[in-house]
């Protein structure tokens, strides 16, 4: 499978102003999720990373945080898995992988909340990338208190439509 570079234009930051604050789910969430599900192996992972526009890692990070909330709200592991792929790609292309750490904490907690083993989900995402998402596995080795939602500046809450992880910054 070969990805289409033009598809990744949806990750341009100027096309996603205030995306992180949009209602859940949004049409953009579905577009990004569907794009990420085209990543099926290490080759497509590398292609995706190469095709993400400049500063698109910020959009992927916002998507991952949103995907965690959507996963809990809809009890949907597919959203969780898309979020993990988003973080993996963001970490590969960013200058500062720490920017995506809150997303990992939210996805970890979301996995627990929907009854999935977070360690298994993180490892499975790394396997999809043929082992190229080592940041996911490194996060699993952190002490539990350091990878908590609260340690990353979030809390569990609700918006008008239902469950949502809320930033407390």
Coordinates of N, CA and C in Angstrom, one line a residue:
X1 N 0.8 -1.2 0.0 CA 0.0 0.0 0.0 C 0.9 1.2 0.0
X2 N 0.5 2.2 -0.8 CA 1.2 3.5 -0.8 C 0.2 4.6 -0.5
X3 N 0.7 5.5 0.4 CA -0.2 6.6 0.9 C -0.1 7.7 -0.1
X4 N -1.1 8.5 -0.1 CA -1.2 9.7 -1.0 C -0.7 10.9 -0.2
X5 N 0.3 11.6 -0.6 CA 0.8 12.7 0.1 C -0.2 13.8 0.2
X6 N -1.0 14.1 -0.8 CA -2.0 15.2 -0.7 C -3.0 14.9 0.4
X7 N -3.3 13.7 0.8 CA -4.2 13.4 1.8 C -3.8 14.0 3.2
X8 N -2.5 14.2 3.3 CA -2.0 14.7 4.6 C -2.1 16.2 4.7
X9 N -2.6 16.9 3.7 CA -2.8 18.3 3.8 C -3.8 18.7 4.9
X10 N -4.7 17.7 5.3 CA -5.6 18.0 6.3 C -5.0 18.2 7.7
X11 N -3.7 17.9 7.8 CA -2.9 18.1 9.0 C -2.2 19.5 9.0
X12 N -2.4 20.3 8.0 CA -1.8 21.6 8.1 C -2.4 22.4 9.2
X13 N -1.5 23.0 10.1 CA -2.1 23.7 11.2 C -3.0 24.9 10.8
X14 N -2.8 25.5 9.7 CA -3.7 26.7 9.3 C -5.1 26.2 9.0
X15 N -5.2 24.9 8.7 CA -6.5 24.3 8.4 C -7.2 23.8 9.6
X16 N -6.6 23.9 10.8 CA -7.1 23.3 12.0 C -7.0 24.3 13.2
X17 N -7.3 25.6 12.9 CA -7.3 26.6 14.0 C -8.4 26.2 15.0
X18 N -8.0 26.2 16.3 CA -8.9 25.8 17.4 C -9.4 24.4 17.3
X19 N -8.8 23.5 16.5 CA -9.3 22.2 16.4 C -9.4 21.5 17.7
X20 N -8.5 21.6 18.6 CA -8.5 21.0 19.9 C -9.7 21.3 20.7
X21 N -10.3 22.4 20.5 CA -11.4 22.9 21.3 C -12.8 22.5 20.7
X22 N -12.7 22.0 19.4 CA -14.0 21.7 18.7 C -14.8 20.7 19.5
X23 N -16.1 20.7 19.2 CA -17.0 19.6 19.8 C -16.5 18.3 19.4
X24 N -16.8 17.3 20.2 CA -16.4 15.9 19.9 C -17.6 15.1 19.5
X25 N -17.5 14.2 18.6 CA -16.4 14.2 17.6 C -16.8 15.2 16.5
X26 N -15.8 15.5 15.7 CA -15.9 16.5 14.6 C -15.7 15.7 13.3
X27 N -16.0 16.3 12.2 CA -15.7 15.8 10.9 C -14.2 15.6 10.7
X28 N -13.4 16.5 11.2 CA -12.0 16.4 11.1 C -11.5 15.2 11.8
X29 N -12.0 14.9 13.0 CA -11.6 13.7 13.7 C -11.7 12.5 12.9
X30 N -12.9 12.4 12.2 CA -13.1 11.2 11.3 C -12.1 11.2 10.1
X31 N -11.8 12.3 9.6 CA -10.9 12.4 8.5 C -9.5 12.0 8.9
X32 N -9.0 12.5 10.0 CA -7.7 12.1 10.5 C -7.7 10.6 10.9
X33 N -8.7 10.2 11.6 CA -8.7 8.7 12.0 C -8.6 7.9 10.8
X34 N -9.4 8.1 9.7 CA -9.4 7.3 8.5 C -8.0 7.4 7.8
X35 N -7.4 8.5 7.8 CA -6.1 8.7 7.3 C -5.1 7.8 8.0
X36 N -5.1 7.9 9.4 CA -4.2 7.1 10.2 C -4.4 5.6 10.0
X37 N -5.6 5.2 9.7 CA -5.8 3.7 9.6 C -5.3 3.2 8.3
X38 N -4.7 4.1 7.4 CA -4.0 3.6 6.2 C -2.6 3.2 6.6
X39 N -2.1 3.6 7.8 CA -0.8 3.1 8.3 C -1.0 1.7 8.8
X40 N -0.4 0.8 8.0 CA -0.6 -0.6 8.4 C 0.7 -1.4 8.6
X41 N 1.8 -0.7 8.4 CA 3.1 -1.4 8.6 C 4.2 -0.3 8.7
X42 N 5.4 -0.7 8.8 CA 6.5 0.2 8.9 C 6.7 1.1 7.7
X43 N 6.5 0.5 6.5 CA 6.7 1.3 5.3 C 5.6 2.5 5.3
X44 N 4.4 2.2 5.5 CA 3.4 3.2 5.5 C 3.5 4.2 6.7
X45 N 4.1 3.7 7.8 CA 4.4 4.6 8.9 C 5.4 5.6 8.5
X46 N 6.5 5.2 7.8 CA 7.5 6.1 7.4 C 7.0 7.0 6.3
X47 N 6.1 6.6 5.4 CA 5.5 7.4 4.4 C 4.7 8.5 5.1
X48 N 3.9 8.1 6.0 CA 3.0 9.1 6.8 C 3.9 10.1 7.4
X49 N 4.9 9.7 8.1 CA 5.8 10.7 8.8 C 6.4 11.6 7.8
X50 N 6.8 11.2 6.6 CA 7.4 12.0 5.6 C 6.3 13.0 5.0
X51 N 5.1 12.6 5.0 CA 4.0 13.4 4.3 C 3.4 14.4 5.2
X52 N 3.5 14.3 6.5 CA 2.9 15.3 7.4 C 3.5 16.6 7.2
X53 N 2.6 17.6 7.0 CA 3.2 19.0 6.7 C 3.9 19.6 7.9
X54 N 4.7 20.6 7.7 CA 5.4 21.3 8.7 C 4.5 21.6 9.9
X55 N 4.8 21.3 11.1 CA 4.1 21.6 12.3 C 2.8 20.8 12.4
X56 N 2.6 19.8 11.5 CA 1.5 18.9 11.6 C 1.5 18.0 12.8
X57 N 2.7 17.9 13.4 CA 2.7 17.1 14.7 C 1.8 17.7 15.7
X58 N 1.6 19.0 15.7 CA 0.7 19.6 16.7 C -0.7 19.2 16.5
X59 N -1.1 19.1 15.2 CA -2.5 18.6 14.9 C -2.6 17.2 15.3
X60 N -1.6 16.3 15.0 CA -1.7 14.9 15.4 C -1.8 14.8 17.0
X61 N -1.1 15.6 17.7 CA -1.1 15.6 19.1 C -2.5 16.0 19.6
X62 N -3.1 17.0 19.0 CA -4.5 17.4 19.4 C -5.4 16.3 19.1
X63 N -5.2 15.7 17.9 CA -6.1 14.5 17.6 C -6.0 13.4 18.6
X64 N -4.8 13.1 19.1 CA -4.6 12.0 20.0 C -5.4 12.3 21.3
X65 N -5.3 13.6 21.8 CA -6.0 13.9 23.0 C -7.5 13.8 22.8
X66 N -8.0 14.2 21.7 CA -9.4 14.2 21.3 C -9.8 12.7 21.2
X67 N -9.0 11.9 20.5 CA -9.3 10.5 20.3 C -9.5 9.7 21.6
X68 N -8.7 10.1 22.6 CA -8.8 9.5 24.0 C -10.2 9.7 24.5
X69 N -10.7 11.0 24.4 CA -12.0 11.3 24.9 C -13.1 10.6 24.1
X70 N -12.9 10.5 22.8 CA -13.9 9.9 22.0 C -14.0 8.4 22.2
X71 N -12.8 7.8 22.5 CA -12.7 6.4 22.8 C -13.6 6.1 24.0
X72 N -13.4 6.9 25.1 CA -14.2 6.7 26.3 C -15.6 6.9 26.0
X73 N -16.0 8.0 25.4 CA -17.3 8.4 25.2 C -18.1 7.3 24.4
X74 N -17.4 6.8 23.4 CA -18.1 5.8 22.5 C -17.7 4.3 22.9
X75 N -16.9 4.1 23.9 CA -16.4 2.8 24.2 C -15.8 2.1 23.0
X76 N -14.9 2.8 22.3 CA -14.4 2.4 21.0 C -12.9 2.3 20.9
X77 N -12.4 1.1 20.9 CA -10.9 0.9 20.9 C -10.3 1.4 19.5
X78 N -11.1 1.5 18.5 CA -10.5 2.0 17.2 C -10.1 3.4 17.4
X79 N -10.8 4.2 18.1 CA -10.4 5.6 18.4 C -9.1 5.6 19.2
X80 N -9.0 4.8 20.1 CA -7.8 4.6 21.0 C -6.6 4.3 20.1
X81 N -6.7 3.4 19.2 CA -5.7 2.9 18.3 C -5.2 4.0 17.3
X82 N -6.2 4.7 16.8 CA -5.9 5.9 15.9 C -5.1 6.9 16.7
X83 N -5.5 7.2 17.9 CA -4.7 8.1 18.8 C -3.3 7.7 19.0
X84 N -3.1 6.4 19.2 CA -1.7 5.9 19.4 C -0.9 6.1 18.2
X85 N -1.5 5.8 17.0 CA -0.7 6.0 15.8 C -0.4 7.5 15.6
X86 N -1.3 8.4 16.0 CA -1.1 9.8 15.8 C 0.1 10.2 16.7
X87 N 0.2 9.7 17.9 CA 1.3 10.1 18.8 C 2.6 9.5 18.2
X88 N 2.5 8.3 17.8 CA 3.8 7.7 17.2 C 4.3 8.5 16.1
X89 N 3.5 8.9 15.2 CA 3.9 9.7 14.0 C 4.4 11.1 14.5
X90 N 3.7 11.7 15.4 CA 4.1 13.0 16.0 C 5.4 12.9 16.6
X91 N 5.7 11.9 17.4 CA 7.0 11.8 18.1 C 8.1 11.6 17.1
X92 N 7.8 10.9 16.0 CA 8.9 10.7 15.0 C 9.3 12.0 14.3
X93 N 8.4 12.9 14.1 CA 8.7 14.1 13.3 C 8.9 15.4 14.1
X94 N 8.6 15.4 15.4 CA 8.7 16.6 16.2 C 10.1 16.9 16.6
X95 N 10.3 18.2 16.9 CA 11.6 18.5 17.5 C 11.6 18.2 19.0
X96 N 10.4 18.1 19.6 CA 10.3 17.9 21.1 C 9.2 16.8 21.3
X97 N 9.6 15.6 21.5 CA 8.6 14.5 21.7 C 7.8 14.7 23.0
X98 N 8.3 15.5 23.9 CA 7.5 15.7 25.1 C 6.2 16.4 24.9
X99 N 6.0 17.0 23.8 CA 4.7 17.7 23.5 C 3.6 16.7 23.4
X100 N 3.9 15.5 23.0 CA 2.8 14.5 22.8 C 2.6 13.6 24.1
X101 N 3.3 13.8 25.1 CA 3.2 13.0 26.3 C 1.8 13.1 27.0
X102 N 1.2 14.3 27.0 CA -0.2 14.3 27.6 C -1.1 13.3 26.8
X103 N -1.0 13.3 25.5 CA -1.8 12.4 24.7 C -1.6 11.0 25.1
X104 N -0.4 10.6 25.4 CA -0.1 9.2 25.8 C -0.8 8.9 27.1
X105 N -0.7 9.8 28.0 CA -1.4 9.6 29.3 C -2.9 9.5 29.2
X106 N -3.5 10.3 28.3 CA -4.9 10.2 28.1 C -5.3 8.9 27.4
X107 N -4.5 8.5 26.5 CA -4.8 7.2 25.8 C -4.6 6.0 26.7
X108 N -3.6 6.1 27.6 CA -3.4 5.0 28.5 C -4.7 4.9 29.4
X109 N -5.1 6.0 30.0 CA -6.3 6.1 30.9 C -7.5 5.6 30.1
X110 N -7.7 6.1 28.9 CA -8.8 5.7 28.1 C -8.9 4.2 27.9
X111 N -7.8 3.6 27.6 CA -7.7 2.1 27.5 C -8.3 1.5 28.7
X112 N -7.8 1.9 29.9 CA -8.3 1.3 31.2 C -9.8 1.6 31.3
X113 N -10.3 2.8 31.0 CA -11.7 3.1 31.1 C -12.6 2.3 30.2
X114 N -12.1 1.9 29.1 CA -13.0 1.1 28.2 C -12.7 -0.4 28.3
X115 N -11.9 -0.8 29.3 CA -11.7 -2.2 29.6 C -10.7 -2.9 28.8
X116 N -9.7 -2.2 28.2 CA -8.7 -2.8 27.4 C -7.4 -2.6 28.2
X117 N -6.5 -3.6 28.0 CA -5.1 -3.5 28.6 C -4.3 -2.5 27.9
X118 N -4.0 -1.4 28.6 CA -3.2 -0.3 27.9 C -1.8 -0.8 27.4
X119 N -1.2 -1.6 28.2 CA 0.1 -2.1 27.8 C 0.0 -2.9 26.5
X120 N -1.0 -3.7 26.4 CA -1.2 -4.5 25.1 C -1.5 -3.6 24.0
X121 N -2.3 -2.5 24.2 CA -2.7 -1.6 23.1 C -1.5 -0.8 22.6
X122 N -0.6 -0.4 23.6 CA 0.6 0.4 23.2 C 1.5 -0.5 22.4
X123 N 1.7 -1.8 22.9 CA 2.6 -2.7 22.2 C 2.0 -3.0 20.8
X124 N 0.7 -3.2 20.7 CA 0.1 -3.5 19.4 C 0.4 -2.3 18.4
X125 N 0.3 -1.1 18.9 CA 0.5 0.0 18.0 C 2.0 0.0 17.5
X126 N 2.9 -0.3 18.4 CA 4.3 -0.4 18.0 C 4.5 -1.5 17.0
X127 N 3.8 -2.6 17.2 CA 3.9 -3.7 16.2 C 3.4 -3.3 14.8
X128 N 2.3 -2.5 14.8 CA 1.8 -2.0 13.5 C 2.9 -1.3 12.7
X129 N 3.7 -0.5 13.5 CA 4.7 0.3 12.8 C 6.0 -0.5 12.6
X130 N 6.0 -1.8 12.8 CA 7.1 -2.6 12.7 C 8.2 -2.2 13.7
X131 N 7.8 -1.8 14.9 CA 8.8 -1.5 15.9 C 9.3 -0.1 15.9
X132 N 8.7 0.8 15.0 CA 9.3 2.2 14.9 C 8.7 3.2 15.9
X133 N 7.8 2.7 16.8 CA 7.1 3.6 17.7 C 7.6 3.4 19.1
X134 N 8.9 3.4 19.3 CA 9.5 3.1 20.6 C 9.1 4.0 21.7
X135 N 8.7 5.2 21.4 CA 8.2 6.2 22.4 C 7.0 5.7 23.1
X136 N 6.2 4.9 22.5 CA 5.0 4.3 23.1 C 5.5 3.3 24.2
X137 N 6.5 2.5 23.9 CA 7.0 1.5 24.8 C 7.7 2.1 26.0
X138 N 8.5 3.2 25.7 CA 9.2 3.9 26.7 C 8.2 4.5 27.7
X139 N 7.1 5.0 27.3 CA 6.1 5.5 28.2 C 5.6 4.5 29.2
X140 N 5.5 3.3 28.7 CA 5.0 2.2 29.6 C 5.9 1.9 30.8
X141 N 7.2 2.3 30.6 CA 8.2 2.1 31.7 C 8.1 3.2 32.8
X142 N 7.4 4.3 32.5 CA 7.3 5.4 33.5 C 6.6 4.9 34.7
X143 N 6.9 5.5 35.9 CA 6.2 5.2 37.1 C 4.7 5.6 36.9
X144 N 3.8 4.9 37.4 CA 2.3 5.2 37.2 C 2.0 6.6 37.6
X145 N 2.5 7.2 38.6 CA 2.2 8.5 39.0 C 2.7 9.6 38.0
X146 N 3.7 9.3 37.3 CA 4.2 10.2 36.3 C 3.5 10.2 35.0
X147 N 2.8 9.1 34.7 CA 2.1 9.0 33.5 C 0.6 9.2 33.7
X148 N 0.2 9.7 34.8 CA -1.2 9.9 35.1 C -1.8 11.1 34.3
X149 N -3.1 11.1 34.2 CA -3.8 12.2 33.5 C -3.5 13.5 34.3
X150 N -3.6 13.4 35.6 CA -3.3 14.6 36.4 C -1.9 15.1 36.3
X151 N -0.9 14.2 36.2 CA 0.4 14.7 36.1 C 0.7 15.4 34.8
X152 N -0.2 15.1 33.8 CA 0.0 15.8 32.5 C -0.9 17.0 32.3
X153 N -1.6 17.4 33.4 CA -2.4 18.6 33.4 C -3.8 18.5 32.9
X154 N -4.3 17.3 33.0 CA -5.7 17.0 32.6 C -6.5 16.4 33.8
X155 N -7.8 16.4 33.6 CA -8.7 15.7 34.5 C -9.8 15.1 33.7
X156 N -10.5 14.2 34.4 CA -11.7 13.6 33.7 C -12.9 14.4 34.0
X157 N -13.7 14.7 33.0 CA -14.8 15.5 33.2 C -15.8 15.3 32.1
X158 N -16.6 16.4 31.8 CA -17.7 16.3 30.8 C -17.8 17.7 30.1
X159 N -18.2 17.6 28.9 CA -18.7 18.8 28.2 C -20.2 18.6 27.9
X160 N -20.8 19.4 27.1 CA -22.2 19.3 26.9 C -22.6 18.0 26.2
X161 N -21.7 17.3 25.5 CA -22.1 16.1 24.8 C -21.7 14.8 25.6
X162 N -20.9 15.0 26.6 CA -20.6 13.8 27.4 C -19.1 13.8 27.9
X163 N -18.6 12.6 28.2 CA -17.2 12.5 28.7 C -16.2 13.3 27.9
X164 N -15.3 13.9 28.6 CA -14.1 14.5 27.9 C -13.0 14.8 28.9
X165 N -11.8 14.5 28.5 CA -10.6 14.8 29.3 C -10.5 16.3 29.1
X166 N -10.3 17.0 30.2 CA -10.3 18.5 30.3 C -8.9 18.9 30.7
X167 N -8.4 19.9 30.0 CA -7.1 20.5 30.5 C -7.3 21.4 31.7
X168 N -6.5 21.2 32.7 CA -6.6 22.1 33.9 C -5.5 23.1 33.9
X169 N -5.0 23.5 32.7 CA -4.0 24.5 32.7 C -4.7 25.8 32.3

